[in-house]
GROMACS .gro file of C-alpha atoms in nm:
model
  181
    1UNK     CA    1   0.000   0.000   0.000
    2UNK     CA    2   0.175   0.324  -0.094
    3UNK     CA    3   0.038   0.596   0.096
    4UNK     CA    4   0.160   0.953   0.157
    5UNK     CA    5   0.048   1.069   0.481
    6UNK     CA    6   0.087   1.435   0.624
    7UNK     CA    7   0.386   1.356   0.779
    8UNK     CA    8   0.613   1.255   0.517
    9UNK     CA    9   0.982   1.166   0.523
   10UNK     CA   10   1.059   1.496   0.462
   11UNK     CA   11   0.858   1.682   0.724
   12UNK     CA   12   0.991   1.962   0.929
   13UNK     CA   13   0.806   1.924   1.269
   14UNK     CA   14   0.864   1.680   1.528
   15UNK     CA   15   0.444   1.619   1.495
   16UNK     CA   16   0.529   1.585   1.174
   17UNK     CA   17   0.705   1.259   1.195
   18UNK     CA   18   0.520   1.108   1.462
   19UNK     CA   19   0.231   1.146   1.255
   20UNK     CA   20   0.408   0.908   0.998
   21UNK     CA   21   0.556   0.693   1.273
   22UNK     CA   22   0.182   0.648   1.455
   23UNK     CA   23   0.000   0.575   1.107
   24UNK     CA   24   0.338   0.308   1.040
   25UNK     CA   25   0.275   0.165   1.346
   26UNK     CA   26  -0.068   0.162   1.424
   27UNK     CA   27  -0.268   0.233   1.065
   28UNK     CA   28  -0.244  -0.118   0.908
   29UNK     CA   29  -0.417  -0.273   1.200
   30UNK     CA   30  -0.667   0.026   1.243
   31UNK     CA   31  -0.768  -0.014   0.874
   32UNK     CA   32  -0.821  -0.415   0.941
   33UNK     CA   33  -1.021  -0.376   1.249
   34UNK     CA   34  -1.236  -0.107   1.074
   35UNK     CA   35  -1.286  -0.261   0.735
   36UNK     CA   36  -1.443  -0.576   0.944
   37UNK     CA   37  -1.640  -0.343   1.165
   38UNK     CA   38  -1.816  -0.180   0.791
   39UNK     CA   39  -1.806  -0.520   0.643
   40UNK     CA   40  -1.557  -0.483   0.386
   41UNK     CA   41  -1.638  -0.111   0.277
   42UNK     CA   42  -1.268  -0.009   0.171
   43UNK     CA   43  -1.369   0.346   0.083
   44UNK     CA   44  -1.583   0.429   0.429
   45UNK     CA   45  -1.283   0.243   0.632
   46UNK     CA   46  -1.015   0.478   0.446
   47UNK     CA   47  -1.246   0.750   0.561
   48UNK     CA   48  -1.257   0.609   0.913
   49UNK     CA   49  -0.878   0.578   0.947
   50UNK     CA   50  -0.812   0.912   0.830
   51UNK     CA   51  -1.061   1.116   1.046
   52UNK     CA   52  -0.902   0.887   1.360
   53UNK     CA   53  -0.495   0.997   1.223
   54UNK     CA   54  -0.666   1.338   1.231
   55UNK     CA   55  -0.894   1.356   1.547
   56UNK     CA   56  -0.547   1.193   1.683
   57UNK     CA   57  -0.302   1.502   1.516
   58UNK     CA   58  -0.597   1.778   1.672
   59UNK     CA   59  -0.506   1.635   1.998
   60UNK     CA   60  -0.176   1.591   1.989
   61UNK     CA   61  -0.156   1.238   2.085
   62UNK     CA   62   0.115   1.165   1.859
   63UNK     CA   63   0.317   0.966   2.125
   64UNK     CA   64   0.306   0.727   2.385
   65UNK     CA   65   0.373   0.948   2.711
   66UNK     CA   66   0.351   0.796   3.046
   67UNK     CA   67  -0.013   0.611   3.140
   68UNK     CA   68  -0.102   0.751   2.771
   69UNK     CA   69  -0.158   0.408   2.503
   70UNK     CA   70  -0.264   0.582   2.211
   71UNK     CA   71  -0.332   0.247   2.046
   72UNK     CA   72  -0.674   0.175   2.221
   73UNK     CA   73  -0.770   0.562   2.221
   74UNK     CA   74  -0.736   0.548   1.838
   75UNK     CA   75  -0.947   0.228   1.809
   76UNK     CA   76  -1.187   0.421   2.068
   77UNK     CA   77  -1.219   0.643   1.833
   78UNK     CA   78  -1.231   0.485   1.492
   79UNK     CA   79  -1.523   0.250   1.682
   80UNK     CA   80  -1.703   0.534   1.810
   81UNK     CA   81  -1.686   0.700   1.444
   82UNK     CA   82  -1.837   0.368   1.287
   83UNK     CA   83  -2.097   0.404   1.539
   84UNK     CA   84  -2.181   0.750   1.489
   85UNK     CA   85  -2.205   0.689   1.098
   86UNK     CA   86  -2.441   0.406   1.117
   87UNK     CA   87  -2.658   0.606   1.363
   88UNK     CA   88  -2.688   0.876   1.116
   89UNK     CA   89  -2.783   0.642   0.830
   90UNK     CA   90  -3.023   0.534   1.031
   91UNK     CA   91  -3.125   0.850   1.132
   92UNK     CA   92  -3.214   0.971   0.761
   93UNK     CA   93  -3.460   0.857   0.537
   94UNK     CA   94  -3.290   0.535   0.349
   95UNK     CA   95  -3.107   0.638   0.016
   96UNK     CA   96  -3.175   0.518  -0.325
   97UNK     CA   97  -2.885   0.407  -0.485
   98UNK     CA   98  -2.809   0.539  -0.857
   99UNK     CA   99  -2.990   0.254  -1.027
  100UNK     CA  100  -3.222   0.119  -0.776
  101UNK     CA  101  -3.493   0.405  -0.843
  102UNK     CA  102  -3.420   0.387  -1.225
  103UNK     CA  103  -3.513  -0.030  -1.245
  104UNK     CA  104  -3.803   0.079  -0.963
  105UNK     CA  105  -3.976   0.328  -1.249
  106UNK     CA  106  -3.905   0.098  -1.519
  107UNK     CA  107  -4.075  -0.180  -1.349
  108UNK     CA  108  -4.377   0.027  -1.290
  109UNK     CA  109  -4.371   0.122  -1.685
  110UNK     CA  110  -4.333  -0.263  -1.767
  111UNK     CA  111  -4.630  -0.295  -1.607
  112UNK     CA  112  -4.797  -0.060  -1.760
  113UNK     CA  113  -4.672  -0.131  -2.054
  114UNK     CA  114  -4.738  -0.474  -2.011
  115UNK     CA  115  -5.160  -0.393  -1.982
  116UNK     CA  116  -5.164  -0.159  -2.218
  117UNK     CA  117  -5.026  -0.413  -2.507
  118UNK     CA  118  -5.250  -0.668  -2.356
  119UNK     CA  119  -5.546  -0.499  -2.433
  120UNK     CA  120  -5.451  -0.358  -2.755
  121UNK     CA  121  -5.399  -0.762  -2.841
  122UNK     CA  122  -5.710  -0.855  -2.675
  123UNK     CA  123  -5.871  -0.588  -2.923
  124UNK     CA  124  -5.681  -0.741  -3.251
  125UNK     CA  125  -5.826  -1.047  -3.143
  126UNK     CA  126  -6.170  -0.930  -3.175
  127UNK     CA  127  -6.072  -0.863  -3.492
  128UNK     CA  128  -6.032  -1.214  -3.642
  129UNK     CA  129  -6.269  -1.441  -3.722
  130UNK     CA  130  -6.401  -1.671  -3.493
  131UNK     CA  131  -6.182  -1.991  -3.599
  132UNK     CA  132  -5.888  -1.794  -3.671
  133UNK     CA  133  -5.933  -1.633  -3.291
  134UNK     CA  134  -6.011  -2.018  -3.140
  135UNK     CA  135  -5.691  -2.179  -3.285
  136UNK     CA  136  -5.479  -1.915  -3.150
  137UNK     CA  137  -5.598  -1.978  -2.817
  138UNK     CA  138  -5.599  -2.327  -2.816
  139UNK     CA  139  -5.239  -2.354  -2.939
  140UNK     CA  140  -5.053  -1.997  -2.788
  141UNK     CA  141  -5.284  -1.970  -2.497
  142UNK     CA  142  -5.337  -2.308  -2.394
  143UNK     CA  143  -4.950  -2.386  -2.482
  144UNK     CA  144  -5.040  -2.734  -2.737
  145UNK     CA  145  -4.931  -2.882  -3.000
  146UNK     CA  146  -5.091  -2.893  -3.322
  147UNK     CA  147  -5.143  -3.257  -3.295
  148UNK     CA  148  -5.323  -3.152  -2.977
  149UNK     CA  149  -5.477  -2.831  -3.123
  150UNK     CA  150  -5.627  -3.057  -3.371
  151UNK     CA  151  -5.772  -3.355  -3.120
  152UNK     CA  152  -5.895  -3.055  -2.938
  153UNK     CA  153  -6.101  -2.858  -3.192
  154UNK     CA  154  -6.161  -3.197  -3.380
  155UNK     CA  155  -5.994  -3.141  -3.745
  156UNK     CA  156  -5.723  -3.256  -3.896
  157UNK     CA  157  -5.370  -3.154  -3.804
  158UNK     CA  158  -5.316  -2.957  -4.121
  159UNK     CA  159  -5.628  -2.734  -4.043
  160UNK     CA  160  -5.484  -2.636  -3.778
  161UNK     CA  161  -5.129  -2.530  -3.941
  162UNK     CA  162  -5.299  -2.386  -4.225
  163UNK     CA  163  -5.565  -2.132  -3.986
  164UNK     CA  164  -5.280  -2.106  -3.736
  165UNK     CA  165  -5.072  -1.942  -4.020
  166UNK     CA  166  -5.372  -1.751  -4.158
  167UNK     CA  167  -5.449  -1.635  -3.809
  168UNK     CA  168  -5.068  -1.509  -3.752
  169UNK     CA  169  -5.049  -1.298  -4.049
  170UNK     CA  170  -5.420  -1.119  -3.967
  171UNK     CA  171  -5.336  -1.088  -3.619
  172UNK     CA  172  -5.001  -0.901  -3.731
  173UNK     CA  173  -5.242  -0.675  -3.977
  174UNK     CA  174  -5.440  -0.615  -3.712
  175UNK     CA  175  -5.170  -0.522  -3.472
  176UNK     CA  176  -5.047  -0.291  -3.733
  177UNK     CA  177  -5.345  -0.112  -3.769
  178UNK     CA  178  -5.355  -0.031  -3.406
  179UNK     CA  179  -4.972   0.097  -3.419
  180UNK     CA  180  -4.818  -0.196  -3.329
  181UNK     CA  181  -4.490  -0.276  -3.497
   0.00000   0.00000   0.00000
């Protein structure tokens, strides 16, 4: 991980380099133990670590001093920043993510969508004649064969090819007519 941090190796201050020196010492395990606490969220953790490096240079707790471990105050902090940030989510109305509210509208125009064709098909349908509109339901609606088609409307197989085809192209007129492409 290459990282420049605010106290690089060519820093002037003494705070300076113990800035480096803490985030060398302490940062790789900070990151780990926040990335688990957001579940693998790289960017929030990143976020997390830094505001704790910074929270840490505001205070100047760049150093172990006597009875002072600034190991568990940082991972106080980062914790307590976690925390706060998931009560403030929760706090707000829940966000829509970029396409969740797009595929939410376009579901509601499928549906639309969806009845409107249905009863502009339902119309070309009353269109045809009464065999052609009986042969497409008993083979497209009802899901059959021809064979089947045929025992059910009781003629012969090729009947049923023959007004199945006839059907198909009126019902594609008919469609057309409507505005149907």
């Amino acid at each position: 991980m290459n990282v420049t941090v605010i106290g690089s190796a060519g820093a002037e201050s003494v705070e300076e380099r113990a800035l480096r020196d803490l985030y060398l010492e302490h940062g790789p395990a900070l990151y780990a133990y926040v990335l688990r606490m957001l579940g693998g969220d790289t960017h929030r953790a990143e976020d997390v670590v830094q505001e704790t490096l910074l929270r840490c240079w505001n205070k100047q707790n760049l150093v172990d001093g006597e009875g002072m471990a600034v190991r568990p105050w940082m991972f106080r902090v980062a914790r307590n920043l976690v925390v706060d940030g998931h009560r403030t989510r929760m706090a707000r109305p829940l966000e829509i993510g970029g396409a969740t509210w797009l595929t939410e509208l376009g579901a509601e125009v499928d549906d639309i969508e969806r009845m409107l064709s249905s009863m502009v098909v339902r119309d070309a349908l009353e269109a045809l004649t009464p065999a052609h509109r009986e042969v497409i339901r008993v083979t497209y609606f009802a899901d059959r064969t021809t064979q089947q088609a045929a025992d059910a409307l009781g003629v012969p197989q090729g009947t049923v090819k023959s007004r199945v085809y006839y059907a198909l192209r009126c019902l594609r007129t008919a469609l057309e007519e409507r505005g149907v492409r």
